[in-house]
mmCIF file of C-alpha atoms in Angstrom:
data_model
loop_
_atom_site.group_PDB
_atom_site.id
_atom_site.type_symbol
_atom_site.label_atom_id
_atom_site.label_comp_id
_atom_site.label_asym_id
_atom_site.label_seq_id
_atom_site.Cartn_x
_atom_site.Cartn_y
_atom_site.Cartn_z
ATOM 1 C CA MET L 139 -9.455 12.961 4.485
ATOM 2 C CA ASN L 140 -10.409 9.316 3.945
ATOM 3 C CA PHE L 141 -7.173 8.237 2.264
ATOM 4 C CA GLU L 142 -3.606 8.717 3.478
ATOM 5 C CA VAL L 143 -0.240 7.098 2.806
ATOM 6 C CA VAL L 144 2.030 7.153 5.864
ATOM 7 C CA PHE L 145 5.729 6.487 5.267
ATOM 8 C CA LEU L 146 6.921 4.638 8.365
ATOM 9 C CA GLY L 147 10.299 3.401 7.170
ATOM 10 C CA THR L 148 12.253 4.526 4.110
ATOM 11 C CA SER L 149 15.783 3.134 4.514
ATOM 12 C CA ALA L 150 17.538 0.374 2.582
ATOM 13 C CA ALA L 151 18.934 -2.696 4.392
ATOM 14 C CA VAL L 152 20.405 -0.789 7.362
ATOM 15 C CA PRO L 153 18.460 1.850 9.320
ATOM 16 C CA SER L 154 19.938 5.279 9.895
ATOM 17 C CA ALA L 155 19.342 7.959 12.517
ATOM 18 C CA THR L 156 16.530 9.394 10.376
ATOM 19 C CA ARG L 157 15.289 6.402 8.378
ATOM 20 C CA ALA L 158 13.822 3.138 9.669
ATOM 21 C CA HIS L 159 13.402 -0.175 7.884
ATOM 22 C CA ALA L 160 10.720 -0.601 5.219
ATOM 23 C CA ALA L 161 7.075 -0.068 6.181
ATOM 24 C CA ILE L 162 4.169 1.895 4.721
ATOM 25 C CA ALA L 163 0.682 2.308 6.166
ATOM 26 C CA ILE L 164 -2.329 3.039 4.011
ATOM 27 C CA LYS L 165 -5.224 4.603 5.886
ATOM 28 C CA TYR L 166 -8.479 4.169 4.030
ATOM 29 C CA PHE L 167 -11.608 5.289 5.873
ATOM 30 C CA ASN L 168 -11.541 3.266 9.128
ATOM 31 C CA GLU L 169 -9.036 0.676 7.907
ATOM 32 C CA ILE L 170 -5.239 0.650 8.179
ATOM 33 C CA ILE L 171 -3.254 -1.626 5.870
ATOM 34 C CA LEU L 172 0.447 -2.271 6.355
ATOM 35 C CA PHE L 173 2.833 -2.865 3.460
ATOM 36 C CA ASP L 174 6.007 -4.515 4.872
ATOM 37 C CA CYS L 175 7.009 -4.559 8.507
ATOM 38 C CA GLY L 176 10.720 -3.925 8.983
ATOM 39 C CA GLU L 177 12.409 -3.921 12.354
ATOM 40 C CA GLY L 178 11.059 -1.165 14.598
ATOM 41 C CA THR L 179 7.771 -0.735 12.726
ATOM 42 C CA GLN L 180 5.723 -0.826 15.932
ATOM 43 C CA ARG L 181 7.638 2.161 17.270
ATOM 44 C CA GLN L 182 7.177 4.019 13.983
ATOM 45 C CA LEU L 183 3.441 3.355 14.174
ATOM 46 C CA ILE L 184 3.281 4.738 17.708
ATOM 47 C CA SER L 185 5.398 7.784 16.847
ATOM 48 C CA SER L 186 3.220 8.566 13.830
ATOM 49 C CA LYS L 187 0.027 8.124 15.893
ATOM 50 C CA THR L 188 -1.073 5.318 13.577
ATOM 51 C CA SER L 189 -3.081 2.754 15.541
ATOM 52 C CA TYR L 190 -1.548 -0.710 15.275
ATOM 53 C CA MET L 191 -4.776 -2.122 16.727
ATOM 54 C CA LYS L 192 -6.680 -1.002 13.608
ATOM 55 C CA ILE L 193 -4.420 -2.991 11.292
ATOM 56 C CA ASN L 194 -6.261 -6.057 10.010
ATOM 57 C CA HIS L 195 -4.108 -6.810 6.959
ATOM 58 C CA ILE L 196 -0.305 -6.921 6.678
ATOM 59 C CA PHE L 197 1.397 -7.555 3.326
ATOM 60 C CA ILE L 198 5.013 -8.769 3.342
ATOM 61 C CA THR L 199 6.543 -8.316 -0.096
ATOM 62 C CA HIS L 200 9.517 -10.660 0.433
ATOM 63 C CA TYR L 201 11.575 -12.291 3.144
ATOM 64 C CA HIS L 202 14.668 -10.131 3.364
ATOM 65 C CA GLY L 203 14.977 -9.152 7.007
ATOM 66 C CA ASP L 204 14.537 -5.413 6.577
ATOM 67 C CA HIS L 205 11.023 -6.045 5.275
ATOM 68 C CA PHE L 206 9.559 -8.444 7.852
ATOM 69 C CA LEU L 207 11.608 -8.629 11.067
ATOM 70 C CA GLY L 208 9.307 -6.127 12.753
ATOM 71 C CA LEU L 209 6.571 -8.765 12.901
ATOM 72 C CA PRO L 210 7.549 -10.478 16.194
ATOM 73 C CA GLY L 211 7.505 -7.260 18.202
ATOM 74 C CA LEU L 212 4.365 -5.920 16.548
ATOM 75 C CA LEU L 213 2.408 -9.150 17.080
ATOM 76 C CA GLN L 214 3.466 -9.403 20.704
ATOM 77 C CA THR L 215 2.511 -5.765 21.342
ATOM 78 C CA MET L 216 -0.912 -6.362 19.766
ATOM 79 C CA SER L 217 -1.377 -9.359 22.042
ATOM 80 C CA LEU L 218 -0.265 -7.473 25.159
ATOM 81 C CA SER L 219 -2.857 -4.842 24.197
ATOM 82 C CA ASP L 220 -5.550 -7.574 24.361
ATOM 83 C CA ARG L 221 -6.293 -7.735 20.667
ATOM 84 C CA THR L 222 -8.997 -10.268 19.818
ATOM 85 C CA GLU L 223 -9.694 -9.534 16.132
ATOM 86 C CA PRO L 224 -8.052 -11.898 13.614
ATOM 87 C CA LEU L 225 -5.067 -10.548 11.672
ATOM 88 C CA THR L 226 -4.447 -11.618 8.085
ATOM 89 C CA ILE L 227 -0.793 -11.666 7.027
ATOM 90 C CA TYR L 228 0.049 -12.057 3.349
ATOM 91 C CA GLY L 229 3.399 -13.089 1.919
ATOM 92 C CA PRO L 230 5.007 -14.960 -0.964
ATOM 93 C CA ARG L 231 5.437 -18.734 -1.027
ATOM 94 C CA GLY L 232 6.553 -19.933 2.409
ATOM 95 C CA ILE L 233 4.414 -17.560 4.482
ATOM 96 C CA ASN L 234 3.185 -20.390 6.744
ATOM 97 C CA ASP L 235 6.733 -21.379 7.690
ATOM 98 C CA VAL L 236 7.736 -17.760 8.242
ATOM 99 C CA LEU L 237 4.793 -17.092 10.556
ATOM 100 C CA ASP L 238 5.393 -20.325 12.477
ATOM 101 C CA ALA L 239 8.948 -19.133 13.135
ATOM 102 C CA VAL L 240 7.796 -15.628 14.096
ATOM 103 C CA ILE L 241 5.290 -16.994 16.611
ATOM 104 C CA ARG L 242 7.962 -19.267 18.123
ATOM 105 C CA ILE L 243 10.201 -16.218 18.535
ATOM 106 C CA CYS L 244 7.423 -14.455 20.470
ATOM 107 C CA ARG L 245 7.447 -17.359 23.004
ATOM 108 C CA THR L 246 3.918 -16.573 24.074
ATOM 109 C CA GLU L 247 0.413 -17.526 23.100
ATOM 110 C CA LEU L 248 -1.100 -14.692 21.118
ATOM 111 C CA SER L 249 -4.539 -13.405 22.098
ATOM 112 C CA PHE L 250 -5.768 -13.381 18.511
ATOM 113 C CA GLU L 251 -5.824 -15.565 15.416
ATOM 114 C CA ILE L 252 -3.311 -15.087 12.617
ATOM 115 C CA ILE L 253 -4.580 -15.999 9.161
ATOM 116 C CA PRO L 254 -1.784 -16.645 6.617
ATOM 117 C CA ARG L 255 -2.405 -15.981 2.935
ATOM 118 C CA GLU L 256 0.031 -16.726 0.125
ATOM 119 C CA ILE L 257 0.626 -13.932 -2.372
ATOM 120 C CA LYS L 258 0.553 -14.767 -6.058
ATOM 121 C CA ALA L 259 0.390 -12.439 -9.044
ATOM 122 C CA GLY L 260 -3.100 -11.004 -9.469
ATOM 123 C CA PRO L 261 -5.860 -10.038 -7.031
ATOM 124 C CA VAL L 262 -4.869 -10.593 -3.399
ATOM 125 C CA HIS L 263 -7.504 -8.746 -1.360
ATOM 126 C CA VAL L 264 -10.739 -7.368 -2.831
ATOM 127 C CA THR L 265 -13.522 -5.450 -1.063
ATOM 128 C CA ASP L 266 -16.452 -3.386 -2.304
ATOM 129 C CA LYS L 267 -14.357 -0.208 -1.839
ATOM 130 C CA PHE L 268 -10.832 -1.160 -2.913
ATOM 131 C CA ARG L 269 -8.639 -3.957 -4.160
ATOM 132 C CA ILE L 270 -5.017 -4.930 -3.693
ATOM 133 C CA ASP L 271 -3.220 -6.733 -6.506
ATOM 134 C CA ALA L 272 0.247 -8.256 -6.500
ATOM 135 C CA VAL L 273 2.726 -7.927 -9.364
ATOM 136 C CA LYS L 274 5.950 -9.907 -9.541
ATOM 137 C CA VAL L 275 9.026 -7.680 -9.595
ATOM 138 C CA ASP L 276 12.709 -8.237 -10.354
ATOM 139 C CA HIS L 277 14.689 -8.814 -7.155
ATOM 140 C CA SER L 278 17.137 -11.395 -5.846
ATOM 141 C CA ALA L 279 14.395 -13.050 -3.768
ATOM 142 C CA LEU L 280 10.832 -13.836 -4.807
ATOM 143 C CA THR L 281 9.221 -10.401 -4.403
ATOM 144 C CA TYR L 282 5.855 -8.880 -5.213
ATOM 145 C CA GLY L 283 4.984 -5.235 -5.649
ATOM 146 C CA LEU L 284 1.555 -4.175 -4.413
ATOM 147 C CA VAL L 285 -1.138 -2.133 -6.156
ATOM 148 C CA PHE L 286 -3.825 -0.482 -4.015
ATOM 149 C CA GLU L 287 -6.721 0.824 -6.107
ATOM 150 C CA GLU L 288 -10.163 2.103 -5.303
ATOM 151 C CA VAL L 289 -13.026 0.244 -6.932
ATOM 152 C CA LYS L 290 -14.335 2.320 -9.825
ATOM 153 C CA LYS L 291 -17.626 3.974 -9.020
ATOM 154 C CA ARG L 292 -19.905 6.308 -10.890
ATOM 155 C CA GLU L 293 -20.797 9.719 -9.506
ATOM 156 C CA PHE L 294 -24.134 9.755 -7.701
ATOM 157 C CA LEU L 295 -26.326 12.600 -9.007
ATOM 158 C CA ARG L 296 -28.012 13.473 -5.744
ATOM 159 C CA GLU L 297 -30.186 16.337 -6.968
ATOM 160 C CA ILE L 298 -31.511 14.332 -9.899
ATOM 161 C CA ALA L 299 -32.324 11.425 -7.570
ATOM 162 C CA ILE L 300 -34.251 13.708 -5.231
ATOM 163 C CA SER L 301 -36.125 15.256 -8.163
ATOM 164 C CA LEU L 302 -37.250 11.722 -9.118
ATOM 165 C CA GLY L 303 -38.689 11.248 -5.642
ATOM 166 C CA VAL L 304 -35.850 9.179 -4.160
ATOM 167 C CA LYS L 305 -35.329 9.940 -0.484
ATOM 168 C CA PRO L 306 -31.798 10.083 0.964
ATOM 169 C CA GLY L 307 -30.952 6.924 2.867
ATOM 170 C CA PRO L 308 -31.062 3.203 1.970
ATOM 171 C CA ASP L 309 -32.524 3.859 -1.505
ATOM 172 C CA PHE L 310 -29.507 6.033 -2.360
ATOM 173 C CA SER L 311 -27.210 3.169 -1.381
ATOM 174 C CA ARG L 312 -29.177 0.602 -3.384
ATOM 175 C CA LEU L 313 -29.040 2.722 -6.520
ATOM 176 C CA HIS L 314 -25.321 3.357 -5.995
ATOM 177 C CA ARG L 315 -24.792 -0.423 -5.795
ATOM 178 C CA GLY L 316 -26.517 -0.865 -9.139
ATOM 179 C CA GLU L 317 -29.918 -1.990 -7.884
ATOM 180 C CA GLU L 318 -33.274 -0.810 -9.219
ATOM 181 C CA ILE L 319 -35.837 0.645 -6.813
ATOM 182 C CA THR L 320 -39.510 1.575 -7.027
ATOM 183 C CA VAL L 321 -40.807 4.991 -5.955
ATOM 184 C CA ASP L 322 -44.560 5.700 -6.092
ATOM 185 C CA GLY L 323 -45.026 2.905 -8.607
ATOM 186 C CA LYS L 324 -42.154 4.203 -10.802
ATOM 187 C CA THR L 325 -39.033 2.143 -11.472
ATOM 188 C CA ILE L 326 -35.845 4.115 -10.874
ATOM 189 C CA ARG L 327 -32.792 2.567 -12.500
ATOM 190 C CA PRO L 328 -29.149 3.254 -11.557
ATOM 191 C CA ASP L 329 -28.527 4.839 -14.969
ATOM 192 C CA ASN L 330 -31.161 7.450 -14.117
ATOM 193 C CA VAL L 331 -29.115 8.796 -11.205
ATOM 194 C CA LEU L 332 -25.488 7.824 -11.901
ATOM 195 C CA GLY L 333 -23.092 9.931 -13.946
ATOM 196 C CA GLY L 334 -19.602 9.185 -15.227
ATOM 197 C CA GLU L 335 -16.943 7.239 -13.354
ATOM 198 C CA LYS L 336 -15.187 9.103 -10.568
ATOM 199 C CA LYS L 337 -11.407 9.234 -10.587
ATOM 200 C CA CYS L 338 -10.085 6.443 -8.397
ATOM 201 C CA LYS L 339 -7.034 6.709 -6.180
ATOM 202 C CA LYS L 340 -4.208 4.289 -6.888
ATOM 203 C CA VAL L 341 -0.917 3.568 -5.132
ATOM 204 C CA VAL L 342 1.827 1.277 -6.440
ATOM 205 C CA TYR L 343 4.500 0.099 -3.991
ATOM 206 C CA THR L 344 7.371 -1.681 -5.712
ATOM 207 C CA SER L 345 9.263 -2.976 -2.682
ATOM 208 C CA ASP L 346 12.820 -3.936 -3.765
ATOM 209 C CA THR L 347 13.247 -4.223 -7.509
ATOM 210 C CA ARG L 348 15.077 -3.493 -10.691
ATOM 211 C CA PRO L 349 13.068 -1.447 -13.205
ATOM 212 C CA CYS L 350 10.559 -3.906 -14.660
ATOM 213 C CA GLN L 351 7.691 -4.007 -17.124
ATOM 214 C CA ASN L 352 5.138 -5.197 -14.563
ATOM 215 C CA ILE L 353 5.554 -1.987 -12.564
ATOM 216 C CA ILE L 354 5.499 0.160 -15.710
ATOM 217 C CA ASP L 355 2.215 -1.497 -16.699
ATOM 218 C CA ALA L 356 0.717 -0.949 -13.230
ATOM 219 C CA SER L 357 1.733 2.692 -12.843
ATOM 220 C CA LYS L 358 -0.754 4.480 -15.086
ATOM 221 C CA ASP L 359 -2.274 7.406 -13.121
ATOM 222 C CA ALA L 360 -0.797 6.021 -9.891
ATOM 223 C CA VAL L 361 1.209 7.363 -6.999
ATOM 224 C CA LEU L 362 4.331 5.276 -7.561
ATOM 225 C CA ILE L 363 6.534 4.415 -4.563
ATOM 226 C CA HIS L 364 9.697 3.029 -6.133
ATOM 227 C CA ASP L 365 12.960 1.516 -4.936
ATOM 228 C CA SER L 366 15.720 4.139 -5.230
ATOM 229 C CA THR L 367 18.621 2.614 -3.342
ATOM 230 C CA TYR L 368 21.379 4.287 -5.367
ATOM 231 C CA ASP L 369 22.170 7.428 -7.328
ATOM 232 C CA GLY L 370 22.643 7.354 -11.081
ATOM 233 C CA SER L 371 26.417 6.961 -10.920
ATOM 234 C CA MET L 372 25.959 3.563 -9.226
ATOM 235 C CA LYS L 373 23.908 1.945 -11.972
ATOM 236 C CA ASP L 374 26.181 -1.120 -12.145
ATOM 237 C CA GLN L 375 26.020 -1.665 -8.386
ATOM 238 C CA ALA L 376 22.241 -1.320 -8.533
ATOM 239 C CA ALA L 377 22.000 -3.977 -11.218
ATOM 240 C CA GLU L 378 24.269 -6.338 -9.309
ATOM 241 C CA ALA L 379 22.243 -5.911 -6.104
ATOM 242 C CA THR L 380 18.900 -6.062 -7.999
ATOM 243 C CA HIS L 381 17.854 -2.609 -6.826
ATOM 244 C CA SER L 382 17.203 0.640 -8.735
ATOM 245 C CA THR L 383 18.759 4.064 -9.041
ATOM 246 C CA SER L 384 16.803 7.286 -8.683
ATOM 247 C CA ILE L 385 17.080 7.886 -12.427
ATOM 248 C CA GLU L 386 15.764 4.401 -13.197
ATOM 249 C CA ALA L 387 12.831 4.928 -10.833
ATOM 250 C CA ALA L 388 12.026 8.193 -12.614
ATOM 251 C CA GLU L 389 12.204 6.465 -15.996
ATOM 252 C CA VAL L 390 9.692 3.857 -14.809
ATOM 253 C CA ALA L 391 7.345 6.617 -13.620
ATOM 254 C CA ALA L 392 7.630 8.442 -16.931
ATOM 255 C CA ARG L 393 7.140 5.345 -19.082
ATOM 256 C CA GLY L 394 4.231 4.113 -16.993
ATOM 257 C CA GLY L 395 2.357 7.414 -16.904
ATOM 258 C CA ALA L 396 2.459 7.758 -13.123
ATOM 259 C CA LYS L 397 0.862 10.780 -11.489
ATOM 260 C CA LYS L 398 3.457 11.145 -8.740
ATOM 261 C CA LEU L 399 6.739 9.422 -7.784
ATOM 262 C CA PHE L 400 8.158 8.863 -4.319
ATOM 263 C CA LEU L 401 11.723 7.595 -4.049
ATOM 264 C CA ILE L 402 12.091 5.087 -1.211
ATOM 265 C CA HIS L 403 14.515 2.450 0.142
ATOM 266 C CA ILE L 404 17.298 5.024 0.313
ATOM 267 C CA SER L 405 20.777 3.697 1.072
ATOM 268 C CA PRO L 406 22.165 5.022 4.389
ATOM 269 C CA ARG L 407 25.258 6.104 2.473
ATOM 270 C CA TYR L 408 23.284 9.247 1.537
ATOM 271 C CA SER L 409 23.194 11.745 4.393
ATOM 272 C CA SER L 410 21.564 14.139 1.923
ATOM 273 C CA THR L 411 19.068 13.205 -0.794
ATOM 274 C CA VAL L 412 19.423 16.453 -2.724
ATOM 275 C CA GLU L 413 21.298 14.868 -5.636
ATOM 276 C CA LEU L 414 18.989 11.849 -5.777
ATOM 277 C CA LEU L 415 16.022 14.159 -6.117
ATOM 278 C CA LYS L 416 17.740 16.485 -8.554
ATOM 279 C CA GLU L 417 18.693 13.761 -11.011
ATOM 280 C CA ALA L 418 15.280 12.061 -10.810
ATOM 281 C CA LYS L 419 13.503 15.347 -11.516
ATOM 282 C CA THR L 420 15.423 15.729 -14.775
ATOM 283 C CA VAL L 421 13.482 12.676 -15.971
ATOM 284 C CA PHE L 422 10.191 12.952 -14.048
ATOM 285 C CA ALA L 423 9.334 16.326 -12.563
ATOM 286 C CA ALA L 424 6.654 15.130 -10.130
ATOM 287 C CA THR L 425 9.200 13.373 -7.907
ATOM 288 C CA SER L 426 9.739 13.543 -4.142
ATOM 289 C CA VAL L 427 12.041 11.667 -1.787
ATOM 290 C CA ALA L 428 9.948 9.977 0.888
ATOM 291 C CA ARG L 429 10.788 10.736 4.539
ATOM 292 C CA ASP L 430 9.945 8.758 7.651
ATOM 293 C CA PHE L 431 6.625 9.965 9.127
ATOM 294 C CA GLN L 432 5.707 11.839 5.973
ATOM 295 C CA VAL L 433 1.974 11.699 5.249
ATOM 296 C CA TYR L 434 0.739 11.953 1.681
ATOM 297 C CA LYS L 435 -2.905 12.538 0.862
ATOM 298 C CA PRO L 436 -3.559 11.489 -2.759
#
């Protein structure tokens, strides 16, 4: 499997015996991307057998402590493990000041370069295989949700290509990239060997938020990972704290046309999540409550 979502921390504000602070790893081929880095994230990575040395990009959604205070320990551990590859850390306005403070806390010279990048709404990190976009959400601090989406590609019609005389190898790749090639004096165009667009995998991580239109708009056909700090009876408290209830998360998934919903950022007041799940499922059937160390393969 070339794509996995690993739930490293699923608690809200205060960790519990079974839930750590916010962190999610996305494994995509040979790359590991970290969304948020709450306290204890390095231990969660080790326990889940997720290599912290393969992380080249960390996205911090906002600067409440339960979403970024795992950075000092993680960076120091990377350095003690003789990391040399640069690490890019993304965050909202103020990321340079935050990272300066984090490095001072470490009280050591790191063995690798940290590259800060400020998050703004829109594309944040784009490669030839996937892209990560930021969407502003509704929380008490400046906060961005994150959208991971594969780049749309057309299906490569291997047998047709071979029948046209194209040999497997570099010519396959060139055609897949949209380049023309010549075989025995014949021009082979991408349209000759490419079919319809393949379904692309998409994950939306809201971080901390009230229900908001930006997330609804982003959720079409996505695996939605949505703030669910409270149960439905605590709707007023959720609004006051700028978080969401499980019912509200389910309503966002339904309105946005999500494929799957994971409830996350669960308040430690809930020793059991049975009722949270039950009430969310009345609105959106394809709902699960995320658990620490759970691995989802879209």
